[in-house]
């Protein structure tokens, strides 16, 4: 975070006075040296107390922003609901820290016929501003999904809309249209991590054949790719955001391999149990530095 100008000024003054005090203390022994050092020590103590008070006010302001951002996140994300004849689980876990919250979202949209659209996305940035951008983009993609003829066209519409939203640059999103009548998944990704398809035999496929840059990455509007893959009854589709698998000290392939291994070991679990297992085993026990959105759907 950035300290207000007044606090920065006090930090600068404190450093200057400390340097000055060091020189005086070194010069102790000269006429009046001890008294000057004591006066300076008292002033430094006063400045330090003032800085502590400023920092405490900042801490409380950040904590309040986190509370507001979490409340907004909860209001904007759709509540878990039953699907007609299908099983699904959704999860959101905020990051640990005052401002590391509210860039991620998920959504499920009923489509005509026995079809469902599912999406996840991740706004760059944290805090209340990211939560506001997230709400705008989630709503826009939800609306586009209802009228688009596929996930790629929905993401194209979202990309056009994102150009008018401050803070939406470099947002990533992935969406998949599930068709239970013909047992196919049609998907597209705007710079997002690939959805995972857990097959009944425990093998895992990552849906990575239709990935394009994030929203706003290209100066001109371009069409986005999409791909279709079949699935068998009993398979499980998992969409997630980077907080679930990314670690600063690891290559992304390590996180994807860890996700695949966890899915394989819990392949017989239902969506709710599988979602809980993923969060328990993949998120650090001490809390994650990024928020996490997760959707698990039994196909």
mmCIF file of C-alpha atoms in Angstrom:
data_model
loop_
_atom_site.group_PDB
_atom_site.id
_atom_site.type_symbol
_atom_site.label_atom_id
_atom_site.label_comp_id
_atom_site.label_asym_id
_atom_site.label_seq_id
_atom_site.Cartn_x
_atom_site.Cartn_y
_atom_site.Cartn_z
ATOM 1 C CA UNK A 1 0.000 0.000 0.000
ATOM 2 C CA UNK A 2 1.021 3.638 -0.308
ATOM 3 C CA UNK A 3 1.328 5.792 2.779
ATOM 4 C CA UNK A 4 -0.480 9.142 2.657
ATOM 5 C CA UNK A 5 1.767 12.113 1.951
ATOM 6 C CA UNK A 6 1.681 13.194 5.592
ATOM 7 C CA UNK A 7 2.907 9.806 6.766
ATOM 8 C CA UNK A 8 5.646 9.731 4.152
ATOM 9 C CA UNK A 9 6.778 13.149 5.318
ATOM 10 C CA UNK A 10 6.995 11.895 8.871
ATOM 11 C CA UNK A 11 9.003 8.885 7.787
ATOM 12 C CA UNK A 12 11.440 11.167 5.949
ATOM 13 C CA UNK A 13 11.718 13.470 8.933
ATOM 14 C CA UNK A 14 12.260 10.546 11.271
ATOM 15 C CA UNK A 15 15.085 9.187 9.130
ATOM 16 C CA UNK A 16 16.672 12.636 8.949
ATOM 17 C CA UNK A 17 16.445 13.102 12.695
ATOM 18 C CA UNK A 18 17.878 9.637 13.322
ATOM 19 C CA UNK A 19 20.859 10.464 11.138
ATOM 20 C CA UNK A 20 21.255 13.759 12.922
ATOM 21 C CA UNK A 21 20.978 12.072 16.283
ATOM 22 C CA UNK A 22 23.632 9.532 15.349
ATOM 23 C CA UNK A 23 26.093 12.287 14.578
ATOM 24 C CA UNK A 24 25.298 14.077 17.850
ATOM 25 C CA UNK A 25 25.687 10.960 19.906
ATOM 26 C CA UNK A 26 29.028 10.322 18.276
ATOM 27 C CA UNK A 27 30.026 13.875 19.210
ATOM 28 C CA UNK A 28 29.035 13.494 22.830
ATOM 29 C CA UNK A 29 31.516 14.949 25.205
ATOM 30 C CA UNK A 30 31.670 18.401 23.657
ATOM 31 C CA UNK A 31 30.123 21.454 25.338
ATOM 32 C CA UNK A 32 26.368 20.893 25.624
ATOM 33 C CA UNK A 33 26.572 17.638 23.688
ATOM 34 C CA UNK A 34 24.653 15.528 26.210
ATOM 35 C CA UNK A 35 21.792 18.021 26.567
ATOM 36 C CA UNK A 36 21.388 18.355 22.796
ATOM 37 C CA UNK A 37 21.275 14.571 22.439
ATOM 38 C CA UNK A 38 18.601 14.291 25.134
ATOM 39 C CA UNK A 39 16.447 16.931 23.433
ATOM 40 C CA UNK A 40 16.808 15.136 20.128
ATOM 41 C CA UNK A 41 15.981 11.780 21.724
ATOM 42 C CA UNK A 42 12.743 13.218 23.102
ATOM 43 C CA UNK A 43 11.812 14.625 19.708
ATOM 44 C CA UNK A 44 12.553 11.321 17.998
ATOM 45 C CA UNK A 45 10.337 9.535 20.506
ATOM 46 C CA UNK A 46 7.469 11.947 19.778
ATOM 47 C CA UNK A 47 7.854 11.500 16.023
ATOM 48 C CA UNK A 48 7.961 7.731 16.363
ATOM 49 C CA UNK A 49 4.721 7.754 18.379
ATOM 50 C CA UNK A 50 3.065 9.925 15.719
ATOM 51 C CA UNK A 51 4.165 7.515 13.009
ATOM 52 C CA UNK A 52 2.800 4.563 14.987
ATOM 53 C CA UNK A 53 -0.579 6.307 15.226
ATOM 54 C CA UNK A 54 -0.610 6.933 11.468
ATOM 55 C CA UNK A 55 0.243 3.295 10.782
ATOM 56 C CA UNK A 56 -2.539 2.140 13.110
ATOM 57 C CA UNK A 57 -5.080 4.297 11.276
ATOM 58 C CA UNK A 58 -3.880 2.854 7.964
ATOM 59 C CA UNK A 59 -4.213 -0.675 9.323
ATOM 60 C CA UNK A 60 -7.790 -0.053 10.406
ATOM 61 C CA UNK A 61 -8.629 1.544 7.039
ATOM 62 C CA UNK A 62 -7.225 -1.459 5.182
ATOM 63 C CA UNK A 63 -9.143 -3.868 7.406
ATOM 64 C CA UNK A 64 -12.342 -1.940 6.725
ATOM 65 C CA UNK A 65 -11.713 -2.026 2.982
ATOM 66 C CA UNK A 66 -11.254 -5.785 3.165
ATOM 67 C CA UNK A 67 -14.589 -6.153 4.975
ATOM 68 C CA UNK A 68 -16.367 -4.033 2.368
ATOM 69 C CA UNK A 69 -14.682 -5.886 -0.508
ATOM 70 C CA UNK A 70 -15.644 -9.276 0.915
ATOM 71 C CA UNK A 71 -19.233 -8.150 1.404
ATOM 72 C CA UNK A 72 -19.343 -6.899 -2.187
ATOM 73 C CA UNK A 73 -17.811 -10.151 -3.426
ATOM 74 C CA UNK A 74 -20.461 -12.172 -1.614
ATOM 75 C CA UNK A 75 -23.239 -9.991 -3.023
ATOM 76 C CA UNK A 76 -21.969 -10.180 -6.611
ATOM 77 C CA UNK A 77 -21.184 -13.889 -6.873
ATOM 78 C CA UNK A 78 -24.181 -16.148 -7.528
ATOM 79 C CA UNK A 79 -25.291 -18.263 -4.616
ATOM 80 C CA UNK A 80 -24.920 -22.046 -4.989
ATOM 81 C CA UNK A 81 -28.079 -23.536 -6.459
ATOM 82 C CA UNK A 82 -29.271 -26.957 -7.615
ATOM 83 C CA UNK A 83 -29.069 -27.750 -11.331
ATOM 84 C CA UNK A 84 -31.786 -29.686 -13.087
ATOM 85 C CA UNK A 85 -30.675 -33.290 -12.787
ATOM 86 C CA UNK A 86 -26.979 -32.425 -12.453
ATOM 87 C CA UNK A 87 -24.499 -32.052 -9.608
ATOM 88 C CA UNK A 88 -22.251 -29.027 -9.149
ATOM 89 C CA UNK A 89 -20.219 -27.331 -6.424
ATOM 90 C CA UNK A 90 -18.785 -23.804 -6.295
ATOM 91 C CA UNK A 91 -16.225 -22.382 -3.886
ATOM 92 C CA UNK A 92 -14.577 -19.023 -3.259
ATOM 93 C CA UNK A 93 -11.682 -18.542 -0.856
ATOM 94 C CA UNK A 94 -10.314 -15.037 -0.189
ATOM 95 C CA UNK A 95 -6.590 -14.558 0.158
ATOM 96 C CA UNK A 96 -4.861 -13.938 3.441
ATOM 97 C CA UNK A 97 -4.030 -10.246 3.876
ATOM 98 C CA UNK A 98 -5.791 -6.925 4.175
ATOM 99 C CA UNK A 99 -6.177 -6.175 0.466
ATOM 100 C CA UNK A 100 -5.492 -9.460 -1.343
ATOM 101 C CA UNK A 101 -9.113 -10.221 -2.120
ATOM 102 C CA UNK A 102 -11.860 -9.958 -4.690
ATOM 103 C CA UNK A 103 -10.355 -10.285 -8.168
ATOM 104 C CA UNK A 104 -11.812 -13.726 -8.998
ATOM 105 C CA UNK A 105 -15.305 -14.813 -9.995
ATOM 106 C CA UNK A 106 -17.350 -17.801 -11.151
ATOM 107 C CA UNK A 107 -20.709 -18.081 -12.878
ATOM 108 C CA UNK A 108 -23.192 -20.688 -14.079
ATOM 109 C CA UNK A 109 -25.798 -19.848 -16.726
ATOM 110 C CA UNK A 110 -28.701 -22.055 -17.838
ATOM 111 C CA UNK A 111 -29.004 -22.315 -21.626
ATOM 112 C CA UNK A 112 -31.883 -23.606 -23.787
ATOM 113 C CA UNK A 113 -32.136 -27.379 -23.890
ATOM 114 C CA UNK A 114 -30.125 -29.552 -21.552
ATOM 115 C CA UNK A 115 -27.187 -27.150 -21.627
ATOM 116 C CA UNK A 116 -25.224 -25.104 -19.126
ATOM 117 C CA UNK A 117 -22.530 -22.455 -19.454
ATOM 118 C CA UNK A 118 -19.874 -22.230 -16.749
ATOM 119 C CA UNK A 119 -17.191 -19.563 -16.418
ATOM 120 C CA UNK A 120 -14.401 -18.377 -14.165
ATOM 121 C CA UNK A 121 -12.356 -15.189 -14.366
ATOM 122 C CA UNK A 122 -9.594 -13.253 -12.661
ATOM 123 C CA UNK A 123 -9.241 -9.467 -12.554
ATOM 124 C CA UNK A 124 -5.722 -8.066 -12.166
ATOM 125 C CA UNK A 125 -5.391 -6.246 -8.855
ATOM 126 C CA UNK A 126 -6.898 -6.582 -5.408
ATOM 127 C CA UNK A 127 -9.171 -4.814 -3.010
ATOM 128 C CA UNK A 128 -12.373 -2.885 -3.471
ATOM 129 C CA UNK A 129 -11.572 -1.581 -6.959
ATOM 130 C CA UNK A 130 -10.909 -5.117 -8.240
ATOM 131 C CA UNK A 131 -14.192 -6.282 -6.715
ATOM 132 C CA UNK A 132 -16.077 -3.559 -8.582
ATOM 133 C CA UNK A 133 -14.420 -4.482 -11.896
ATOM 134 C CA UNK A 134 -15.110 -8.151 -11.227
ATOM 135 C CA UNK A 135 -18.810 -7.459 -10.744
ATOM 136 C CA UNK A 136 -19.069 -5.571 -14.030
ATOM 137 C CA UNK A 137 -17.243 -8.222 -16.050
ATOM 138 C CA UNK A 138 -19.082 -11.168 -14.500
ATOM 139 C CA UNK A 139 -22.443 -9.568 -15.269
ATOM 140 C CA UNK A 140 -21.364 -8.686 -18.816
ATOM 141 C CA UNK A 141 -20.158 -12.210 -19.567
ATOM 142 C CA UNK A 142 -23.304 -13.692 -18.055
ATOM 143 C CA UNK A 143 -25.451 -11.536 -20.362
ATOM 144 C CA UNK A 144 -23.296 -12.242 -23.422
ATOM 145 C CA UNK A 145 -23.438 -15.977 -22.757
ATOM 146 C CA UNK A 146 -27.234 -15.952 -23.004
ATOM 147 C CA UNK A 147 -27.244 -14.539 -26.543
ATOM 148 C CA UNK A 148 -23.927 -15.730 -28.032
ATOM 149 C CA UNK A 149 -23.765 -18.825 -30.226
ATOM 150 C CA UNK A 150 -20.757 -20.169 -28.354
ATOM 151 C CA UNK A 151 -18.145 -19.441 -25.701
ATOM 152 C CA UNK A 152 -15.741 -17.721 -28.115
ATOM 153 C CA UNK A 153 -18.386 -15.210 -29.211
ATOM 154 C CA UNK A 154 -19.276 -14.574 -25.573
ATOM 155 C CA UNK A 155 -15.637 -13.787 -24.738
ATOM 156 C CA UNK A 156 -15.390 -11.540 -27.800
ATOM 157 C CA UNK A 157 -18.339 -9.519 -26.525
ATOM 158 C CA UNK A 158 -16.754 -9.385 -23.072
ATOM 159 C CA UNK A 159 -13.509 -8.162 -24.588
ATOM 160 C CA UNK A 160 -15.276 -5.303 -26.352
ATOM 161 C CA UNK A 161 -17.054 -4.328 -23.166
ATOM 162 C CA UNK A 162 -13.846 -4.537 -21.104
ATOM 163 C CA UNK A 163 -12.303 -1.767 -23.230
ATOM 164 C CA UNK A 164 -14.675 0.683 -21.552
ATOM 165 C CA UNK A 165 -14.006 -0.485 -17.980
ATOM 166 C CA UNK A 166 -11.048 1.010 -16.118
ATOM 167 C CA UNK A 167 -9.037 -1.729 -14.463
ATOM 168 C CA UNK A 168 -10.300 -4.520 -16.741
ATOM 169 C CA UNK A 169 -7.096 -4.726 -18.766
ATOM 170 C CA UNK A 170 -5.373 -8.122 -18.745
ATOM 171 C CA UNK A 171 -8.313 -9.856 -17.069
ATOM 172 C CA UNK A 172 -8.345 -13.587 -17.804
ATOM 173 C CA UNK A 173 -11.461 -15.721 -18.223
ATOM 174 C CA UNK A 174 -12.458 -19.193 -19.359
ATOM 175 C CA UNK A 175 -15.918 -20.407 -20.268
ATOM 176 C CA UNK A 176 -17.352 -23.744 -21.344
ATOM 177 C CA UNK A 177 -20.753 -24.697 -22.778
ATOM 178 C CA UNK A 178 -21.862 -28.134 -21.585
ATOM 179 C CA UNK A 179 -24.324 -30.008 -23.803
ATOM 180 C CA UNK A 180 -25.682 -33.123 -22.118
ATOM 181 C CA UNK A 181 -27.775 -34.120 -25.150
ATOM 182 C CA UNK A 182 -24.765 -34.755 -27.387
ATOM 183 C CA UNK A 183 -22.185 -35.138 -24.577
ATOM 184 C CA UNK A 184 -19.841 -32.376 -25.704
ATOM 185 C CA UNK A 185 -17.912 -29.534 -24.092
ATOM 186 C CA UNK A 186 -17.277 -26.418 -26.157
ATOM 187 C CA UNK A 187 -14.821 -24.036 -24.560
ATOM 188 C CA UNK A 188 -12.704 -20.926 -25.029
ATOM 189 C CA UNK A 189 -10.131 -19.153 -22.878
ATOM 190 C CA UNK A 190 -8.897 -15.569 -22.708
ATOM 191 C CA UNK A 191 -5.461 -16.106 -21.220
ATOM 192 C CA UNK A 192 -6.821 -18.265 -18.419
ATOM 193 C CA UNK A 193 -5.575 -21.562 -17.031
ATOM 194 C CA UNK A 194 -7.076 -24.566 -18.867
ATOM 195 C CA UNK A 195 -10.160 -26.268 -17.420
ATOM 196 C CA UNK A 196 -9.542 -29.840 -16.271
ATOM 197 C CA UNK A 197 -11.630 -32.796 -17.450
ATOM 198 C CA UNK A 198 -11.483 -35.743 -15.057
ATOM 199 C CA UNK A 199 -12.456 -38.959 -16.844
ATOM 200 C CA UNK A 200 -14.141 -41.832 -14.959
ATOM 201 C CA UNK A 201 -10.971 -43.949 -15.235
ATOM 202 C CA UNK A 202 -9.007 -41.294 -13.321
ATOM 203 C CA UNK A 203 -7.088 -39.770 -16.228
ATOM 204 C CA UNK A 204 -7.131 -35.983 -16.565
ATOM 205 C CA UNK A 205 -7.209 -33.879 -19.739
ATOM 206 C CA UNK A 206 -6.551 -30.148 -19.743
ATOM 207 C CA UNK A 207 -8.720 -28.243 -22.215
ATOM 208 C CA UNK A 208 -6.011 -26.098 -23.793
ATOM 209 C CA UNK A 209 -6.804 -26.116 -27.526
ATOM 210 C CA UNK A 210 -8.611 -22.741 -27.555
ATOM 211 C CA UNK A 211 -6.503 -20.253 -25.615
ATOM 212 C CA UNK A 212 -5.990 -16.632 -26.645
ATOM 213 C CA UNK A 213 -4.487 -13.580 -24.866
ATOM 214 C CA UNK A 214 -6.263 -11.936 -21.912
ATOM 215 C CA UNK A 215 -8.875 -9.224 -22.350
ATOM 216 C CA UNK A 216 -7.482 -5.998 -23.748
ATOM 217 C CA UNK A 217 -4.098 -7.528 -24.594
ATOM 218 C CA UNK A 218 -4.538 -6.827 -28.311
ATOM 219 C CA UNK A 219 -4.875 -3.209 -29.537
ATOM 220 C CA UNK A 220 -7.499 -4.332 -32.055
ATOM 221 C CA UNK A 221 -10.561 -6.528 -31.734
ATOM 222 C CA UNK A 222 -9.958 -10.069 -32.990
ATOM 223 C CA UNK A 223 -12.020 -13.241 -33.112
ATOM 224 C CA UNK A 224 -11.300 -15.828 -30.439
ATOM 225 C CA UNK A 225 -10.873 -19.590 -30.923
ATOM 226 C CA UNK A 226 -13.033 -22.298 -29.461
ATOM 227 C CA UNK A 227 -12.774 -26.071 -29.375
ATOM 228 C CA UNK A 228 -15.155 -28.955 -28.737
ATOM 229 C CA UNK A 229 -14.390 -32.221 -26.987
ATOM 230 C CA UNK A 230 -16.646 -35.176 -26.121
ATOM 231 C CA UNK A 231 -17.204 -36.464 -22.613
ATOM 232 C CA UNK A 232 -18.683 -39.638 -21.161
ATOM 233 C CA UNK A 233 -21.222 -39.854 -18.391
ATOM 234 C CA UNK A 234 -19.557 -39.727 -14.995
ATOM 235 C CA UNK A 235 -16.736 -37.411 -16.037
ATOM 236 C CA UNK A 236 -16.094 -34.226 -14.025
ATOM 237 C CA UNK A 237 -15.326 -30.733 -15.285
ATOM 238 C CA UNK A 238 -13.230 -28.424 -13.081
ATOM 239 C CA UNK A 239 -12.719 -24.702 -13.674
ATOM 240 C CA UNK A 240 -10.508 -22.728 -11.306
ATOM 241 C CA UNK A 241 -8.451 -19.573 -10.907
ATOM 242 C CA UNK A 242 -4.696 -19.351 -10.450
ATOM 243 C CA UNK A 243 -4.807 -19.121 -6.664
ATOM 244 C CA UNK A 244 -5.550 -22.857 -6.584
ATOM 245 C CA UNK A 245 -2.344 -24.003 -8.283
ATOM 246 C CA UNK A 246 0.169 -21.182 -8.822
ATOM 247 C CA UNK A 247 3.090 -20.714 -6.428
ATOM 248 C CA UNK A 248 5.773 -18.073 -6.887
ATOM 249 C CA UNK A 249 8.626 -20.537 -6.504
ATOM 250 C CA UNK A 250 7.234 -23.137 -8.930
ATOM 251 C CA UNK A 251 6.742 -23.602 -12.646
ATOM 252 C CA UNK A 252 3.076 -23.613 -13.650
ATOM 253 C CA UNK A 253 3.379 -27.204 -14.909
ATOM 254 C CA UNK A 254 4.164 -28.319 -11.356
ATOM 255 C CA UNK A 255 0.891 -26.830 -10.134
ATOM 256 C CA UNK A 256 -1.078 -28.422 -12.975
ATOM 257 C CA UNK A 257 0.488 -31.806 -12.234
ATOM 258 C CA UNK A 258 -0.430 -31.451 -8.560
ATOM 259 C CA UNK A 259 -4.021 -30.627 -9.552
ATOM 260 C CA UNK A 260 -4.212 -33.660 -11.863
ATOM 261 C CA UNK A 261 -2.851 -35.951 -9.154
ATOM 262 C CA UNK A 262 -5.399 -34.710 -6.613
ATOM 263 C CA UNK A 263 -8.250 -35.157 -9.084
ATOM 264 C CA UNK A 264 -7.150 -38.702 -9.885
ATOM 265 C CA UNK A 265 -6.939 -39.716 -6.237
ATOM 266 C CA UNK A 266 -10.415 -38.318 -5.505
ATOM 267 C CA UNK A 267 -12.073 -39.399 -8.778
ATOM 268 C CA UNK A 268 -14.868 -41.244 -6.970
ATOM 269 C CA UNK A 269 -15.874 -38.237 -4.856
ATOM 270 C CA UNK A 270 -18.958 -36.154 -5.628
ATOM 271 C CA UNK A 271 -18.601 -32.476 -6.618
ATOM 272 C CA UNK A 272 -18.875 -31.102 -3.066
ATOM 273 C CA UNK A 273 -16.388 -33.553 -1.572
ATOM 274 C CA UNK A 274 -14.045 -33.121 -4.531
ATOM 275 C CA UNK A 275 -14.149 -29.317 -4.244
ATOM 276 C CA UNK A 276 -13.340 -29.507 -0.537
ATOM 277 C CA UNK A 277 -10.494 -31.954 -1.187
ATOM 278 C CA UNK A 278 -8.988 -29.665 -3.815
ATOM 279 C CA UNK A 279 -9.018 -26.677 -1.482
ATOM 280 C CA UNK A 280 -7.663 -28.673 1.447
ATOM 281 C CA UNK A 281 -4.821 -30.324 -0.433
ATOM 282 C CA UNK A 282 -3.813 -27.602 -2.874
ATOM 283 C CA UNK A 283 -4.079 -24.392 -0.852
ATOM 284 C CA UNK A 284 -1.275 -23.694 1.653
ATOM 285 C CA UNK A 285 -2.199 -24.498 5.238
ATOM 286 C CA UNK A 286 -1.133 -20.994 6.253
ATOM 287 C CA UNK A 287 -3.404 -19.354 3.678
ATOM 288 C CA UNK A 288 -2.873 -18.326 0.089
ATOM 289 C CA UNK A 289 -1.553 -15.020 -1.246
ATOM 290 C CA UNK A 290 -4.243 -14.917 -3.954
ATOM 291 C CA UNK A 291 -7.971 -15.529 -3.870
ATOM 292 C CA UNK A 292 -9.380 -18.692 -5.430
ATOM 293 C CA UNK A 293 -12.575 -19.462 -7.330
ATOM 294 C CA UNK A 294 -13.509 -23.056 -8.115
ATOM 295 C CA UNK A 295 -16.337 -24.813 -9.982
ATOM 296 C CA UNK A 296 -16.782 -28.598 -10.064
ATOM 297 C CA UNK A 297 -19.501 -30.172 -12.246
ATOM 298 C CA UNK A 298 -20.346 -33.863 -12.631
ATOM 299 C CA UNK A 299 -21.093 -34.528 -16.296
#
